[in-house]
mmCIF file of C-alpha atoms in Angstrom:
data_model
loop_
_atom_site.group_PDB
_atom_site.id
_atom_site.type_symbol
_atom_site.label_atom_id
_atom_site.label_comp_id
_atom_site.label_asym_id
_atom_site.label_seq_id
_atom_site.Cartn_x
_atom_site.Cartn_y
_atom_site.Cartn_z
ATOM 1 C CA UNK A 1 73.243 49.897 51.662
ATOM 2 C CA UNK A 2 69.529 49.611 52.319
ATOM 3 C CA UNK A 3 67.753 46.322 51.789
ATOM 4 C CA UNK A 4 64.973 45.988 49.235
ATOM 5 C CA UNK A 5 62.467 45.833 52.100
ATOM 6 C CA UNK A 6 63.814 49.082 53.548
ATOM 7 C CA UNK A 7 63.638 50.825 50.183
ATOM 8 C CA UNK A 8 60.064 49.601 49.742
ATOM 9 C CA UNK A 9 59.154 50.863 53.208
ATOM 10 C CA UNK A 10 60.701 54.281 52.513
ATOM 11 C CA UNK A 11 58.873 54.565 49.180
ATOM 12 C CA UNK A 12 55.608 53.593 50.859
ATOM 13 C CA UNK A 13 55.808 55.705 54.038
ATOM 14 C CA UNK A 14 58.127 58.553 53.064
ATOM 15 C CA UNK A 15 60.334 57.949 56.101
ATOM 16 C CA UNK A 16 62.597 55.236 57.467
ATOM 17 C CA UNK A 17 64.383 54.756 60.801
ATOM 18 C CA UNK A 18 67.773 53.040 60.688
ATOM 19 C CA UNK A 19 69.553 52.345 63.956
ATOM 20 C CA UNK A 20 73.322 52.053 64.535
ATOM 21 C CA UNK A 21 74.526 53.994 61.495
ATOM 22 C CA UNK A 22 76.963 56.399 63.177
ATOM 23 C CA UNK A 23 79.825 54.805 65.082
ATOM 24 C CA UNK A 24 79.843 56.005 68.729
ATOM 25 C CA UNK A 25 83.634 56.261 68.916
ATOM 26 C CA UNK A 26 84.556 57.302 65.371
ATOM 27 C CA UNK A 27 81.724 59.776 64.703
ATOM 28 C CA UNK A 28 79.705 60.784 67.759
ATOM 29 C CA UNK A 29 82.499 61.135 70.311
ATOM 30 C CA UNK A 30 84.567 63.477 68.079
ATOM 31 C CA UNK A 31 81.448 65.579 67.400
ATOM 32 C CA UNK A 32 80.731 65.935 71.108
ATOM 33 C CA UNK A 33 84.366 66.818 71.830
ATOM 34 C CA UNK A 34 84.404 69.329 68.981
ATOM 35 C CA UNK A 35 81.264 71.101 70.194
ATOM 36 C CA UNK A 36 82.410 70.990 73.811
ATOM 37 C CA UNK A 37 85.621 72.789 72.810
ATOM 38 C CA UNK A 38 83.638 75.330 70.797
ATOM 39 C CA UNK A 39 81.301 76.029 73.720
ATOM 40 C CA UNK A 40 84.297 76.300 76.068
ATOM 41 C CA UNK A 41 85.677 79.103 73.876
ATOM 42 C CA UNK A 42 82.328 80.856 73.595
ATOM 43 C CA UNK A 43 81.618 80.596 77.324
ATOM 44 C CA UNK A 44 85.078 81.831 78.289
ATOM 45 C CA UNK A 45 84.543 84.896 76.098
ATOM 46 C CA UNK A 46 81.111 85.578 77.581
ATOM 47 C CA UNK A 47 82.448 85.164 81.126
ATOM 48 C CA UNK A 48 85.387 87.481 80.504
ATOM 49 C CA UNK A 49 83.003 90.114 79.147
ATOM 50 C CA UNK A 50 80.457 89.725 81.937
ATOM 51 C CA UNK A 51 77.701 88.306 79.740
ATOM 52 C CA UNK A 52 77.561 85.271 82.049
ATOM 53 C CA UNK A 53 78.500 85.550 85.713
ATOM 54 C CA UNK A 54 78.948 81.879 86.665
ATOM 55 C CA UNK A 55 82.578 80.749 86.233
ATOM 56 C CA UNK A 56 83.098 77.885 83.777
ATOM 57 C CA UNK A 57 85.018 75.674 86.193
ATOM 58 C CA UNK A 58 83.370 72.307 86.714
ATOM 59 C CA UNK A 59 80.424 73.056 84.450
ATOM 60 C CA UNK A 60 79.240 70.430 81.965
ATOM 61 C CA UNK A 61 78.452 71.088 78.314
ATOM 62 C CA UNK A 62 74.772 71.178 79.143
ATOM 63 C CA UNK A 63 75.326 73.455 82.142
ATOM 64 C CA UNK A 64 77.158 76.014 79.997
ATOM 65 C CA UNK A 65 74.559 75.767 77.266
ATOM 66 C CA UNK A 66 71.671 76.481 79.618
ATOM 67 C CA UNK A 67 73.447 79.226 81.601
ATOM 68 C CA UNK A 68 74.355 80.988 78.354
ATOM 69 C CA UNK A 69 70.821 80.645 76.996
ATOM 70 C CA UNK A 70 69.324 82.050 80.194
ATOM 71 C CA UNK A 71 71.764 84.986 80.013
ATOM 72 C CA UNK A 72 70.735 85.757 76.427
ATOM 73 C CA UNK A 73 73.981 84.609 74.822
ATOM 74 C CA UNK A 74 73.433 83.117 71.374
ATOM 75 C CA UNK A 75 75.223 79.814 71.030
ATOM 76 C CA UNK A 76 73.050 78.503 68.201
ATOM 77 C CA UNK A 77 74.412 80.452 65.237
ATOM 78 C CA UNK A 78 78.079 80.032 66.274
ATOM 79 C CA UNK A 79 77.402 76.295 66.396
ATOM 80 C CA UNK A 80 75.369 75.995 63.208
ATOM 81 C CA UNK A 81 76.692 74.448 59.993
ATOM 82 C CA UNK A 82 74.984 76.997 57.773
ATOM 83 C CA UNK A 83 74.518 80.700 57.403
ATOM 84 C CA UNK A 84 71.204 82.002 58.750
ATOM 85 C CA UNK A 85 68.090 82.653 56.743
ATOM 86 C CA UNK A 86 67.924 86.255 57.897
ATOM 87 C CA UNK A 87 70.514 89.009 57.624
ATOM 88 C CA UNK A 88 74.137 88.038 56.988
ATOM 89 C CA UNK A 89 77.126 90.183 57.891
ATOM 90 C CA UNK A 90 80.846 89.771 57.339
ATOM 91 C CA UNK A 91 81.250 88.341 60.848
ATOM 92 C CA UNK A 92 78.152 86.134 61.065
ATOM 93 C CA UNK A 93 79.431 83.076 62.945
ATOM 94 C CA UNK A 94 79.128 79.482 61.735
ATOM 95 C CA UNK A 95 80.965 76.249 62.458
ATOM 96 C CA UNK A 96 82.814 73.895 60.136
ATOM 97 C CA UNK A 97 85.235 71.334 61.524
ATOM 98 C CA UNK A 98 86.768 67.980 60.735
ATOM 99 C CA UNK A 99 84.258 66.239 62.993
ATOM 100 C CA UNK A 100 81.340 67.829 61.123
ATOM 101 C CA UNK A 101 82.912 67.063 57.737
ATOM 102 C CA UNK A 102 83.340 63.438 58.830
ATOM 103 C CA UNK A 103 79.625 63.301 59.658
ATOM 104 C CA UNK A 104 78.475 64.876 56.396
ATOM 105 C CA UNK A 105 80.707 62.526 54.341
ATOM 106 C CA UNK A 106 80.182 59.456 56.511
ATOM 107 C CA UNK A 107 80.307 56.374 54.313
ATOM 108 C CA UNK A 108 77.453 54.587 56.090
ATOM 109 C CA UNK A 109 75.203 57.640 55.691
ATOM 110 C CA UNK A 110 76.129 58.008 52.019
ATOM 111 C CA UNK A 111 75.483 54.299 51.455
ATOM 112 C CA UNK A 112 71.920 54.746 52.719
ATOM 113 C CA UNK A 113 71.344 57.796 50.532
ATOM 114 C CA UNK A 114 72.895 56.092 47.501
ATOM 115 C CA UNK A 115 70.354 53.300 47.854
ATOM 116 C CA UNK A 116 67.639 55.888 47.235
ATOM 117 C CA UNK A 117 69.244 58.427 44.895
ATOM 118 C CA UNK A 118 72.102 56.643 43.155
ATOM 119 C CA UNK A 119 75.842 57.105 43.298
ATOM 120 C CA UNK A 120 76.209 60.781 42.304
ATOM 121 C CA UNK A 121 75.457 62.710 45.491
ATOM 122 C CA UNK A 122 75.806 66.355 46.432
ATOM 123 C CA UNK A 123 75.869 67.595 50.013
ATOM 124 C CA UNK A 124 72.991 70.059 49.993
ATOM 125 C CA UNK A 125 73.568 73.326 51.898
ATOM 126 C CA UNK A 126 70.230 73.146 53.734
ATOM 127 C CA UNK A 127 71.774 71.703 56.881
ATOM 128 C CA UNK A 128 71.673 72.479 60.585
ATOM 129 C CA UNK A 129 72.708 71.395 64.035
ATOM 130 C CA UNK A 130 69.786 71.149 66.441
ATOM 131 C CA UNK A 131 70.544 71.260 70.154
ATOM 132 C CA UNK A 132 67.192 71.580 71.884
ATOM 133 C CA UNK A 133 66.953 72.420 75.594
ATOM 134 C CA UNK A 134 63.953 71.327 77.658
ATOM 135 C CA UNK A 135 60.854 73.306 76.767
ATOM 136 C CA UNK A 136 60.435 74.378 80.400
ATOM 137 C CA UNK A 137 63.729 76.305 80.184
ATOM 138 C CA UNK A 138 62.960 78.140 76.941
ATOM 139 C CA UNK A 139 61.954 81.776 76.847
ATOM 140 C CA UNK A 140 58.344 82.542 76.022
ATOM 141 C CA UNK A 141 59.318 84.251 72.750
ATOM 142 C CA UNK A 142 61.621 81.456 71.525
ATOM 143 C CA UNK A 143 60.514 80.616 67.965
ATOM 144 C CA UNK A 144 63.675 79.163 66.388
ATOM 145 C CA UNK A 145 63.031 75.667 65.049
ATOM 146 C CA UNK A 146 66.639 74.723 65.731
ATOM 147 C CA UNK A 147 66.305 75.495 69.447
ATOM 148 C CA UNK A 148 62.629 74.931 70.273
ATOM 149 C CA UNK A 149 59.950 72.801 68.644
ATOM 150 C CA UNK A 150 59.795 72.435 64.868
ATOM 151 C CA UNK A 151 56.419 73.071 63.238
ATOM 152 C CA UNK A 152 54.874 70.862 60.558
ATOM 153 C CA UNK A 153 56.497 71.329 57.170
ATOM 154 C CA UNK A 154 57.763 69.556 54.062
ATOM 155 C CA UNK A 155 61.444 69.900 53.257
ATOM 156 C CA UNK A 156 60.780 70.634 49.592
ATOM 157 C CA UNK A 157 58.642 73.586 50.629
ATOM 158 C CA UNK A 158 61.407 75.293 52.606
ATOM 159 C CA UNK A 159 63.716 75.378 49.574
ATOM 160 C CA UNK A 160 63.443 77.617 46.542
ATOM 161 C CA UNK A 161 61.089 76.567 43.760
ATOM 162 C CA UNK A 162 63.999 75.817 41.419
ATOM 163 C CA UNK A 163 64.482 72.573 43.369
ATOM 164 C CA UNK A 164 60.882 71.375 43.191
ATOM 165 C CA UNK A 165 61.879 68.543 40.853
ATOM 166 C CA UNK A 166 65.199 67.772 42.559
ATOM 167 C CA UNK A 167 65.742 64.229 43.819
ATOM 168 C CA UNK A 168 66.600 64.833 47.449
ATOM 169 C CA UNK A 169 66.701 63.012 50.788
ATOM 170 C CA UNK A 170 66.949 64.410 54.311
ATOM 171 C CA UNK A 171 69.082 62.505 56.813
ATOM 172 C CA UNK A 172 68.221 63.323 60.423
ATOM 173 C CA UNK A 173 71.120 62.161 62.607
ATOM 174 C CA UNK A 174 70.607 61.452 66.315
ATOM 175 C CA UNK A 175 73.575 62.467 68.488
ATOM 176 C CA UNK A 176 71.641 61.788 71.686
ATOM 177 C CA UNK A 177 68.724 59.389 72.011
ATOM 178 C CA UNK A 178 65.612 60.959 70.495
ATOM 179 C CA UNK A 179 62.535 59.909 72.443
ATOM 180 C CA UNK A 180 58.901 60.932 72.612
ATOM 181 C CA UNK A 181 59.694 62.663 75.906
ATOM 182 C CA UNK A 182 62.665 64.703 74.683
ATOM 183 C CA UNK A 183 61.173 65.753 71.355
ATOM 184 C CA UNK A 184 61.756 63.184 68.618
ATOM 185 C CA UNK A 185 60.425 63.654 65.117
ATOM 186 C CA UNK A 186 56.901 62.842 64.058
ATOM 187 C CA UNK A 187 55.752 62.371 60.464
ATOM 188 C CA UNK A 188 52.638 61.824 58.360
ATOM 189 C CA UNK A 189 52.894 58.686 56.175
ATOM 190 C CA UNK A 190 52.733 59.353 52.456
ATOM 191 C CA UNK A 191 49.467 59.331 50.567
ATOM 192 C CA UNK A 192 49.118 58.368 46.887
ATOM 193 C CA UNK A 193 49.681 61.424 44.738
ATOM 194 C CA UNK A 194 51.190 63.464 47.567
ATOM 195 C CA UNK A 195 52.215 66.950 46.510
ATOM 196 C CA UNK A 196 53.544 70.063 48.141
ATOM 197 C CA UNK A 197 51.055 71.529 50.583
ATOM 198 C CA UNK A 198 50.648 75.283 50.981
ATOM 199 C CA UNK A 199 52.902 76.760 53.629
ATOM 200 C CA UNK A 200 52.557 80.059 55.482
ATOM 201 C CA UNK A 201 54.916 82.338 57.389
ATOM 202 C CA UNK A 202 53.502 81.538 60.819
ATOM 203 C CA UNK A 203 55.565 81.257 64.021
ATOM 204 C CA UNK A 204 57.807 79.315 61.645
ATOM 205 C CA UNK A 205 57.267 78.662 57.945
ATOM 206 C CA UNK A 206 54.885 75.733 58.195
ATOM 207 C CA UNK A 207 51.991 73.932 56.524
ATOM 208 C CA UNK A 208 48.918 76.132 56.192
ATOM 209 C CA UNK A 209 45.996 75.556 58.563
ATOM 210 C CA UNK A 210 43.578 72.900 57.346
ATOM 211 C CA UNK A 211 46.063 71.071 55.103
ATOM 212 C CA UNK A 212 47.200 68.499 57.661
ATOM 213 C CA UNK A 213 45.526 65.913 59.873
ATOM 214 C CA UNK A 214 47.799 65.505 62.888
ATOM 215 C CA UNK A 215 45.849 62.412 63.945
ATOM 216 C CA UNK A 216 47.800 60.546 61.256
ATOM 217 C CA UNK A 217 51.156 61.389 62.844
ATOM 218 C CA UNK A 218 53.631 58.623 63.618
ATOM 219 C CA UNK A 219 56.375 59.246 66.177
ATOM 220 C CA UNK A 220 59.936 58.403 65.101
ATOM 221 C CA UNK A 221 62.096 57.700 68.166
ATOM 222 C CA UNK A 222 65.677 56.693 67.385
ATOM 223 C CA UNK A 223 68.703 55.967 69.541
ATOM 224 C CA UNK A 224 71.959 57.932 69.411
ATOM 225 C CA UNK A 225 73.841 56.899 66.283
ATOM 226 C CA UNK A 226 70.665 56.158 64.371
ATOM 227 C CA UNK A 227 69.218 58.174 61.504
ATOM 228 C CA UNK A 228 65.813 58.993 60.078
ATOM 229 C CA UNK A 229 65.514 59.245 56.292
ATOM 230 C CA UNK A 230 62.805 61.609 55.007
ATOM 231 C CA UNK A 231 61.348 62.101 51.542
ATOM 232 C CA UNK A 232 61.175 65.848 50.700
ATOM 233 C CA UNK A 233 57.357 65.742 50.526
ATOM 234 C CA UNK A 234 56.894 63.978 53.866
ATOM 235 C CA UNK A 235 55.179 66.298 56.385
ATOM 236 C CA UNK A 236 57.102 66.203 59.635
ATOM 237 C CA UNK A 237 57.633 68.129 62.852
ATOM 238 C CA UNK A 238 59.227 67.607 66.226
ATOM 239 C CA UNK A 239 57.559 67.013 69.537
ATOM 240 C CA UNK A 240 58.323 69.352 72.431
ATOM 241 C CA UNK A 241 61.253 68.427 74.642
ATOM 242 C CA UNK A 242 59.477 67.739 77.928
ATOM 243 C CA UNK A 243 62.494 66.013 79.484
ATOM 244 C CA UNK A 244 65.081 67.665 81.729
ATOM 245 C CA UNK A 245 67.985 67.225 79.253
ATOM 246 C CA UNK A 246 68.950 68.463 75.802
ATOM 247 C CA UNK A 247 68.057 66.609 72.606
ATOM 248 C CA UNK A 248 70.820 66.863 69.977
ATOM 249 C CA UNK A 249 70.695 66.061 66.282
ATOM 250 C CA UNK A 250 72.000 67.142 62.891
ATOM 251 C CA UNK A 251 69.745 67.743 59.916
ATOM 252 C CA UNK A 252 71.540 66.948 56.627
ATOM 253 C CA UNK A 253 70.348 66.798 53.026
ATOM 254 C CA UNK A 254 71.680 65.263 49.854
ATOM 255 C CA UNK A 255 70.546 65.599 46.270
ATOM 256 C CA UNK A 256 71.470 64.124 42.907
ATOM 257 C CA UNK A 257 74.518 65.968 41.615
ATOM 258 C CA UNK A 258 73.715 68.463 38.884
ATOM 259 C CA UNK A 259 70.192 69.179 40.120
ATOM 260 C CA UNK A 260 69.323 72.476 41.862
ATOM 261 C CA UNK A 261 69.871 72.491 45.623
ATOM 262 C CA UNK A 262 67.058 74.922 46.401
ATOM 263 C CA UNK A 263 69.459 77.345 48.041
ATOM 264 C CA UNK A 264 71.846 78.305 45.257
ATOM 265 C CA UNK A 265 73.340 81.239 47.187
ATOM 266 C CA UNK A 266 74.814 78.774 49.707
ATOM 267 C CA UNK A 267 77.656 76.392 48.732
ATOM 268 C CA UNK A 268 77.240 72.692 48.059
ATOM 269 C CA UNK A 269 79.839 70.027 47.278
ATOM 270 C CA UNK A 270 80.067 66.561 45.797
ATOM 271 C CA UNK A 271 79.966 64.063 48.651
ATOM 272 C CA UNK A 272 80.060 60.900 46.525
ATOM 273 C CA UNK A 273 80.743 60.217 42.873
ATOM 274 C CA UNK A 274 80.857 56.616 41.721
ATOM 275 C CA UNK A 275 81.717 57.760 38.203
ATOM 276 C CA UNK A 276 84.586 60.064 39.238
ATOM 277 C CA UNK A 277 85.675 59.777 42.899
ATOM 278 C CA UNK A 278 88.307 62.495 42.407
ATOM 279 C CA UNK A 279 85.450 65.031 42.397
ATOM 280 C CA UNK A 280 84.532 64.208 46.000
ATOM 281 C CA UNK A 281 85.396 66.843 48.588
ATOM 282 C CA UNK A 282 86.959 65.713 51.856
ATOM 283 C CA UNK A 283 89.091 68.744 52.754
ATOM 284 C CA UNK A 284 87.436 70.638 55.583
ATOM 285 C CA UNK A 285 89.429 73.821 54.953
ATOM 286 C CA UNK A 286 88.118 74.009 51.387
ATOM 287 C CA UNK A 287 84.587 73.487 52.687
ATOM 288 C CA UNK A 288 85.040 76.206 55.297
ATOM 289 C CA UNK A 289 86.402 78.644 52.724
ATOM 290 C CA UNK A 290 83.395 78.019 50.471
ATOM 291 C CA UNK A 291 81.077 79.167 53.250
ATOM 292 C CA UNK A 292 83.313 82.082 54.197
ATOM 293 C CA UNK A 293 83.376 83.223 50.564
ATOM 294 C CA UNK A 294 79.579 82.932 50.388
ATOM 295 C CA UNK A 295 79.273 84.965 53.594
ATOM 296 C CA UNK A 296 81.516 87.711 52.205
ATOM 297 C CA UNK A 297 79.474 87.931 49.012
ATOM 298 C CA UNK A 298 76.066 87.799 50.704
ATOM 299 C CA UNK A 299 77.016 90.454 53.249
ATOM 300 C CA UNK A 300 77.345 92.906 50.364
ATOM 301 C CA UNK A 301 74.055 91.996 48.657
ATOM 302 C CA UNK A 302 70.368 92.576 49.398
ATOM 303 C CA UNK A 303 68.901 89.836 51.583
ATOM 304 C CA UNK A 304 67.817 86.668 49.779
ATOM 305 C CA UNK A 305 64.723 85.156 51.365
ATOM 306 C CA UNK A 306 65.178 81.406 51.819
ATOM 307 C CA UNK A 307 61.419 80.791 51.705
ATOM 308 C CA UNK A 308 58.917 81.457 48.933
ATOM 309 C CA UNK A 309 55.681 81.799 50.914
ATOM 310 C CA UNK A 310 53.658 84.961 51.448
ATOM 311 C CA UNK A 311 51.360 85.692 54.372
ATOM 312 C CA UNK A 312 48.737 87.144 52.026
ATOM 313 C CA UNK A 313 48.392 83.918 49.994
ATOM 314 C CA UNK A 314 44.808 82.539 49.925
ATOM 315 C CA UNK A 315 45.711 79.524 52.096
ATOM 316 C CA UNK A 316 47.201 81.827 54.710
ATOM 317 C CA UNK A 317 44.420 84.358 54.928
#
């Protein structure tokens, strides 16, 4: 649980760094092994089909990632823990595993969130893996926030308006060290009376020009196993990865159970219930089926835009 001083700091600043939350052996190592096995399968398929020409033998996880990216093979969506915000088909890939479930339901993470939201917590479906290669290796037209840099935004603004009053916290989980050099988060401390700022569909959906003073930004480096807690109205972005290695994190959200998630067409589940623990979901196969069922339904329906902002809004003109 968070201390009173930590809660006060979060309420004041809108963000909080907590080191040593995720156990290196029990949480991070299984995640790395899980994703290494997934990439092995993807790479083997691409090699067999000629999409990559370098044999997999002796290549590291990072080697395979970068070779595949350079060859135009998409590893992001097959590795992501969500459906995409654009078109969804019956075979859109996504990844749900025991290692990911163990992260999302990690007791130490939930303890931190409970300190801020109380003991009835839902795992919000706005969640992603972020494996970011060095900027120098990215293609000139790379705009995906989960692969390249993330533009300034507020998390409440990238959910549907039905969740504008939802009590929600983002938990940014560092799988590798996040440094200024490799693209850690940066955030603007809260101001009294902070509200949602206008956003525009720019390179990414981001805060409209003129509604942010980047000189106020505070960098948020955190070591592997640490987390960053973010209030949904806290403006934040990532720095560019100017190192020569990947920067790896997971972006998770939790909200008070019973309140709108802001993405109702994607599945959520109860991660903690102090009043009725039997409601908590821990079965990864059930979780996977929820997303597969959502994919099947959404593939048959008109596209649902995950953002509410229009390029012709006055702030975007």
